Coordinates of C-alpha atoms (C1' of nucleotides) in Angstrom, one line a residue:
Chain H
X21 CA 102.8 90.8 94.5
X22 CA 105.2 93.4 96.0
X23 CA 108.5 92.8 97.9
X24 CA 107.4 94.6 100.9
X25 CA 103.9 94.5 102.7
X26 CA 102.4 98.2 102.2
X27 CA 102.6 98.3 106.5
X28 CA 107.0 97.5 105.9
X29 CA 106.7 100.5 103.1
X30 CA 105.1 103.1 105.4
X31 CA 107.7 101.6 108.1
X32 CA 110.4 102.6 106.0
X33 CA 109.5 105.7 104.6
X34 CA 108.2 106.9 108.4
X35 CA 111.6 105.5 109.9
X36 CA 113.8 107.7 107.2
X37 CA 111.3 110.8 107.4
X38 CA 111.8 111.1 111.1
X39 CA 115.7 110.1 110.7
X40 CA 115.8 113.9 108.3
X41 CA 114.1 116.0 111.4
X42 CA 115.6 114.1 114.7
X43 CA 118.5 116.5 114.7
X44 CA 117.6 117.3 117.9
X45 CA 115.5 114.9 119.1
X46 CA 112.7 117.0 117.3
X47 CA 109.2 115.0 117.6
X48 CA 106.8 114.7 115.1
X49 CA 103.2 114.0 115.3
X50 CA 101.2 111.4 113.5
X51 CA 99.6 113.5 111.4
X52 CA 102.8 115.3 110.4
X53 CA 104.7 111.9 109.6
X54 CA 101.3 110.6 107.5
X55 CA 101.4 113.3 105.7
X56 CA 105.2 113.5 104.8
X57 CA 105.1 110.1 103.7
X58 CA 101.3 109.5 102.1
X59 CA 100.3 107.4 104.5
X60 CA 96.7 106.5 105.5
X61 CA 96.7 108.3 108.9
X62 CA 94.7 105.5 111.6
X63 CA 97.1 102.7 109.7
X64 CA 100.4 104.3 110.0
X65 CA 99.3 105.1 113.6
X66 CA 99.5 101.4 114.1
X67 CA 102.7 100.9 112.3
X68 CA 104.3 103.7 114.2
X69 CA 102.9 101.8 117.2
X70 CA 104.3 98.7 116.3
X71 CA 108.4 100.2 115.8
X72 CA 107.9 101.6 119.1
X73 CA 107.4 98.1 120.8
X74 CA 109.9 97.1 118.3
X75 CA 112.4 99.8 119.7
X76 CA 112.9 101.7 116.7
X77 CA 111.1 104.7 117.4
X78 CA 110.4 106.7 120.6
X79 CA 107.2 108.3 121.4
X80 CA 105.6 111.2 124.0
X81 CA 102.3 111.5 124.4
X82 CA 100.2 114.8 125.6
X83 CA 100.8 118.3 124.0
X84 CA 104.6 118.5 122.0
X85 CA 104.6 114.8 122.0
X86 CA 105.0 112.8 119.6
X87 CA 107.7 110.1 117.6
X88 CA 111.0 110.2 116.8
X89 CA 113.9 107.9 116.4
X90 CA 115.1 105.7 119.5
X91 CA 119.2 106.8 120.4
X92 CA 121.5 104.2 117.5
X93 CA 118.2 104.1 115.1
X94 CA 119.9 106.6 112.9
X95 CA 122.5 103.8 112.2
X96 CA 120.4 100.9 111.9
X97 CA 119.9 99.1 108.4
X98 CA 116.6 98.8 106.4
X99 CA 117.0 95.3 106.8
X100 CA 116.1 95.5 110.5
X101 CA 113.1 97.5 109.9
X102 CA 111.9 94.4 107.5
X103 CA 112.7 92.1 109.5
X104 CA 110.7 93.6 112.4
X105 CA 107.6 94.4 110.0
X106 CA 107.5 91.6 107.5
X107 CA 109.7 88.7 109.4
X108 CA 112.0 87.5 107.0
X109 CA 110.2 84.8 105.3
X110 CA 110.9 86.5 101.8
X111 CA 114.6 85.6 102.8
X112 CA 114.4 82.6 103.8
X113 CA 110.8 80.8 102.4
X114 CA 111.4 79.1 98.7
X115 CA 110.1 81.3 96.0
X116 CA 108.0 78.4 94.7
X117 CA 106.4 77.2 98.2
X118 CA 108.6 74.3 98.6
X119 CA 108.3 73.3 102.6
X120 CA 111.9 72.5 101.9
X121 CA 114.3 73.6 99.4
X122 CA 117.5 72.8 99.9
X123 CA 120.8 72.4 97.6
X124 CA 120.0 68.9 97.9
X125 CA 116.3 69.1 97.2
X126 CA 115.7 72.3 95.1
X127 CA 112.9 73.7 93.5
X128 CA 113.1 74.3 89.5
X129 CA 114.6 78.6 90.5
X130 CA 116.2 77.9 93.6
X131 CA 119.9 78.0 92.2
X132 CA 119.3 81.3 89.6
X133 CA 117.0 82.9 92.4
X134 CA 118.8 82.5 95.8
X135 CA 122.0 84.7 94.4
X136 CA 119.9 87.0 93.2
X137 CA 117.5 87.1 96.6
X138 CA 120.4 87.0 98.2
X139 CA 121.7 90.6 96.5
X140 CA 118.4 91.6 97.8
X141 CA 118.8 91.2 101.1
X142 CA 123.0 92.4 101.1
X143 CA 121.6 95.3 99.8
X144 CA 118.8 96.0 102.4
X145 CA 121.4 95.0 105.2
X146 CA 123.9 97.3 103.8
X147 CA 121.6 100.2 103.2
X148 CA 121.4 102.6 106.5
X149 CA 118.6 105.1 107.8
X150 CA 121.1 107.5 108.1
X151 CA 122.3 107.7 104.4
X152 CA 119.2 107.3 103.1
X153 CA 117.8 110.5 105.4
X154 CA 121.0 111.9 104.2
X155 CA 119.7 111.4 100.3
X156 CA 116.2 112.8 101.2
X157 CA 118.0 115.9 102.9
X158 CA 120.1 116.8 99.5
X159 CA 116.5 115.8 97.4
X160 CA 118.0 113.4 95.4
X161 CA 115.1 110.7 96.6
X162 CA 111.3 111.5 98.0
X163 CA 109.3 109.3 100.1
X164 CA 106.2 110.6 98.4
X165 CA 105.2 111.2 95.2
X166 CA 105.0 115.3 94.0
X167 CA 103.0 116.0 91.3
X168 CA 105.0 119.4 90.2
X169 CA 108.9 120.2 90.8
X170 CA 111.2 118.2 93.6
Chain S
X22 CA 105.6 88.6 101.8
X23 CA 106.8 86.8 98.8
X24 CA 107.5 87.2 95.0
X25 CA 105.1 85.4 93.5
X26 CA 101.0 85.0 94.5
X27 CA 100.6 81.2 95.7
X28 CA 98.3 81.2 92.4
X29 CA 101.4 82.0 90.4
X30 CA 103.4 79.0 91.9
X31 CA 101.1 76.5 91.6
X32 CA 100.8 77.3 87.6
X33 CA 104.6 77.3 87.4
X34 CA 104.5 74.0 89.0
X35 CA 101.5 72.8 87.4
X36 CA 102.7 73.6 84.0
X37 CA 106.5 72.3 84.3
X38 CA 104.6 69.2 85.5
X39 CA 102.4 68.6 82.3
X40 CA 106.0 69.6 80.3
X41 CA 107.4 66.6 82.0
X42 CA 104.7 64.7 80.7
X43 CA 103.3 65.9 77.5
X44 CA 106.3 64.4 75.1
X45 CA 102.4 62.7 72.9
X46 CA 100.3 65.0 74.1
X47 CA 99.3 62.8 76.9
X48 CA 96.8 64.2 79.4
X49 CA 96.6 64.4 82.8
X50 CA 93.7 64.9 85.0
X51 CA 93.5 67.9 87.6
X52 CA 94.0 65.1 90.4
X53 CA 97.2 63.7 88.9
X54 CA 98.6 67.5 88.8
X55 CA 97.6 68.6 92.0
X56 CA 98.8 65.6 93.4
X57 CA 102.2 66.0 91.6
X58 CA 102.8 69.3 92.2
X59 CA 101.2 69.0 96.3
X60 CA 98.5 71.7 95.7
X61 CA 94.9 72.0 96.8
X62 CA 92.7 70.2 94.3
X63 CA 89.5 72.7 93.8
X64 CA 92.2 75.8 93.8
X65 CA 94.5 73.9 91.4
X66 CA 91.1 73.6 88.7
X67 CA 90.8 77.8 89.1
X68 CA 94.3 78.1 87.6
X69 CA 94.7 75.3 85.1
X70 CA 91.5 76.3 84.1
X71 CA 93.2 80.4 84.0
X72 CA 95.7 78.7 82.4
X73 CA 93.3 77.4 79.4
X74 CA 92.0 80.3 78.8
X75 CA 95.3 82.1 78.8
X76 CA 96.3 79.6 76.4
X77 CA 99.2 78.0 77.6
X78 CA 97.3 74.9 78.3
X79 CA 94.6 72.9 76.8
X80 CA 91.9 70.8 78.2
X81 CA 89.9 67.9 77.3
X82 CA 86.3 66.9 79.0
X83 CA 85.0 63.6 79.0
X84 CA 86.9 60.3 79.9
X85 CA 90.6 60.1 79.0
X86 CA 90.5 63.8 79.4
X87 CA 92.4 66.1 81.6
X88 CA 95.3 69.0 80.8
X89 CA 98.2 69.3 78.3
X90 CA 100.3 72.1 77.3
X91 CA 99.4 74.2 74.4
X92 CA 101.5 73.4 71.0
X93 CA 103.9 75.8 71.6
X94 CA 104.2 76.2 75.1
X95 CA 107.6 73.7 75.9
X96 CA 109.6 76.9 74.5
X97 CA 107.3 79.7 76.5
X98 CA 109.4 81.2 79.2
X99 CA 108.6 81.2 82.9
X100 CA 107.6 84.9 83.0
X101 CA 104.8 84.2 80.2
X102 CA 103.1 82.3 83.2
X103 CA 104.3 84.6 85.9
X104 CA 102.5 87.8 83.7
X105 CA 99.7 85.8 82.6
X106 CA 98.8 84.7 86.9
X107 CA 100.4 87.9 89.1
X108 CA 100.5 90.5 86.1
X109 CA 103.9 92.5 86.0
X110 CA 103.2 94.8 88.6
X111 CA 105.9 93.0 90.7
X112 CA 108.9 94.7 87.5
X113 CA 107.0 97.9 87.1
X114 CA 105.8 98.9 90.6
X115 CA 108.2 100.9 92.9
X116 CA 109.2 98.9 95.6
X117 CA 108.1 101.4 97.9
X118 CA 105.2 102.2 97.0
X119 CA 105.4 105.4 95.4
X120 CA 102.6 106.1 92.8
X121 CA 106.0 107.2 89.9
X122 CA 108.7 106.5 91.0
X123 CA 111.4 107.6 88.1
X124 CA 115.1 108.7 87.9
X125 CA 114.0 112.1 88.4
X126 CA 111.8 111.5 91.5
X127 CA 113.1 108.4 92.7
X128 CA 112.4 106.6 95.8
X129 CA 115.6 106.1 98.4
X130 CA 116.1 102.5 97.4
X131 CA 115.3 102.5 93.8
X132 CA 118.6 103.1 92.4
X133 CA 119.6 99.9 94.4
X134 CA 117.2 98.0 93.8
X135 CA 116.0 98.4 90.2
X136 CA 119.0 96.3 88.8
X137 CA 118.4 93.4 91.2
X138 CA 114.7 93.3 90.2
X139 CA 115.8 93.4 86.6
X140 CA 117.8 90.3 87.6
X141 CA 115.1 88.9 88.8
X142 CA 113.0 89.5 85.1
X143 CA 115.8 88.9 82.7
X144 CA 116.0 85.3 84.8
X145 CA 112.1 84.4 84.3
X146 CA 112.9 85.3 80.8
X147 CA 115.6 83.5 80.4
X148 CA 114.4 80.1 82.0
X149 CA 112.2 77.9 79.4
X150 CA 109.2 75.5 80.6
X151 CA 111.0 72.9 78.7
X152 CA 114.6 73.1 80.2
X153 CA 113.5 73.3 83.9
X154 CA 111.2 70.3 83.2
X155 CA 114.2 68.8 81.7
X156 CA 115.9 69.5 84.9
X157 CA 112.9 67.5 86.7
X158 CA 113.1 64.9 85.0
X159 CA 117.0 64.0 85.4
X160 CA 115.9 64.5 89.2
X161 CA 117.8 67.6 89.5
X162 CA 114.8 69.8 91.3
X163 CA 111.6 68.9 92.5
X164 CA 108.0 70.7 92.2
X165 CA 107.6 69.5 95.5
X166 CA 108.9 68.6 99.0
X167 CA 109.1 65.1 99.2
X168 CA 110.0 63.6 102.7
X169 CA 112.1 60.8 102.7
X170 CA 114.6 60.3 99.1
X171 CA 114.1 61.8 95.8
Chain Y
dA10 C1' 70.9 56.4 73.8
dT11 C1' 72.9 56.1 78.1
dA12 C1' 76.2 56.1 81.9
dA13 C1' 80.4 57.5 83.4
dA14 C1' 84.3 60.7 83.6
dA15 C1' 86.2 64.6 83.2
dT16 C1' 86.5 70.0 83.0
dA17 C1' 83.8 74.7 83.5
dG18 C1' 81.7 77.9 86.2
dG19 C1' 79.1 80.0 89.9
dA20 C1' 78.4 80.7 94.8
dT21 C1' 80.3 80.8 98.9
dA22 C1' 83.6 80.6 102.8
dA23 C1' 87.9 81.4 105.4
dA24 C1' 92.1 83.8 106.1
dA25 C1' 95.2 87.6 105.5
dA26 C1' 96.1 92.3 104.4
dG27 C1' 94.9 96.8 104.5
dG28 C1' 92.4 100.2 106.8
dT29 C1' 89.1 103.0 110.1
dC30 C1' 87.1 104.6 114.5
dC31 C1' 86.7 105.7 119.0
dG32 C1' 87.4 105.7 123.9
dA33 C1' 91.3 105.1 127.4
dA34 C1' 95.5 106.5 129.0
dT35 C1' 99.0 109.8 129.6
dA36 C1' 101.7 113.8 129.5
dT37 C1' 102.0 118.9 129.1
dA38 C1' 101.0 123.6 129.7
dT39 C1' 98.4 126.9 131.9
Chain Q
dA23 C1' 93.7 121.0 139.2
dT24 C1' 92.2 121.3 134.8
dA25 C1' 91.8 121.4 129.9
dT26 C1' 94.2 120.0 126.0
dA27 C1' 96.9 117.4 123.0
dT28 C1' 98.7 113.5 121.9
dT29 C1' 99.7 108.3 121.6
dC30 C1' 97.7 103.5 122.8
dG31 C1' 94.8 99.8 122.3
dG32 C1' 90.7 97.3 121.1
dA33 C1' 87.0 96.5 118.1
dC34 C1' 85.5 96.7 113.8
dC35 C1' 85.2 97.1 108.6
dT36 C1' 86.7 96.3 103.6
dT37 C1' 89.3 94.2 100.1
dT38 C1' 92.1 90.7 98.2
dT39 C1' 93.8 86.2 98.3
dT40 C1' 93.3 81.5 99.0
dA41 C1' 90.3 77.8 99.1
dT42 C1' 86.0 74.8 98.9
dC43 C1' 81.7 72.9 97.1
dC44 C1' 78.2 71.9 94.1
dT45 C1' 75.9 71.8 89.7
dA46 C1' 76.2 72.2 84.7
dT47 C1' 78.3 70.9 80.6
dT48 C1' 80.9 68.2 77.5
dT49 C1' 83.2 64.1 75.9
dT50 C1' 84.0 59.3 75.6
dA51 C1' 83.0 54.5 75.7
dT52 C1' 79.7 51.0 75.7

DNA sequence: ATAAAATAGGATAAAAAGGTCCGAATATAT
DNA sequence: ATATATTCGGACCTTTTTATCCTATTTTAT
């Protein structure tokens, strides 16, 4: 089990790749973004699809089309980019599979895992595209793997 | 998404259940579990029977048969089960997918997120079979939802 | 010995996640 | 206008996870 489905993880990745070119409201192209992040290239079509709808991203089709960030997206947290891909059941489902787990009615985890799931999620909400573009631009993080130097 | 598989949390349950019960190595049958721990019956047998084989449990054919825990297995901790079901590819995996994902060549949320998943280990380590099944029995948590009272 | 009661194990099915393919629609540049 | 380049959308495929069912095997009690 992972945190994030692999469709949030290309989301991400995609989302911060296009937030270091969209100086300019520079587009890039599907194949351009799949490749940047090491993304299957049909799947991350449908993903980039999706954060359109969503309103994250903008796209152009026809010759110089292509997708880039929609206006504010630059300030928007990583938490709204799981939310739209994954929901936020991970937030708010009980670890174990309780239907319910409440403070009154908790399963064996809940109090030494909700504080800590809880971190998760300040984190994610507190995390922007903007500074992690920012950390890309000044290569102190990748969004894909390089065999040699970086 | 969530942390663990739903395999995972049914042999949590399943086996804080049998701590509950196993003070003279009484058994119980794969109904009396599933039932207990509100898990699908034929599913439930894959995993207790994982669990067998993984030895954290033992099992007895015949009449007056069923499941117990293994000698030892009151002390195991909760991450024994979790590694023996879902593996650890949850605490070694980069959250983003990245095939390495190091200090060096880091994704842009591992610096973040590495000491919360950590957390999240050191806790599953930390917590016993035998005191969360301690904590079922004083009526402190449940293994599952039940509708109306405690 | 035999019947009954349990787990073990194999085959299979259903659902979800991950992924591909291709034609339709659309925008651009010439 | 037309050819071209691109995204959009639907259908489909594959793998993994979740789940069921049935038969074989083993153990116990009589």
């Amino acid at each position: 089990m992972h945190i994030f489905s692999k469709a949030c993880e290309y989301s991400i990745k995609a989302v911060i790749f296009l937030a270091t070119r969209t100086e300019s409201d520079q587009r890039m192209r599907l194949r351009e973004v799949s490749k940047a992040i090491g993304s299957p290239e049909a799947f991350t079509a449908k993903i980039l699809q999706q954060l359109v709808r969503q309103r994250v991203l903008k796209s152009v089709k026809g010759p110089g089309g292509g997708f880039c960030l929609q206006e504010d997206a630059r300030n928007i947290a990583l938490y709204r980019i799981v939310l739209a891909i994954d929901g936020d059941s991970f937030f708010t489902d009980c670890a174990m599979g309780l239907k319910k787990c409440s403070e009154t009615q908790p399963c064996p985890i809940h109090k030494k895992f909700r504080p800590i799931r809880d971190e998760i999620k300040e984190m994610l909400i507190n995390t922007t595209i903007l500074e992690t573009a920012k950390s890309v631009q000044k290569g102190e993080c990748v969004l894909k793997f390089f065999k040699h130097r970086e």
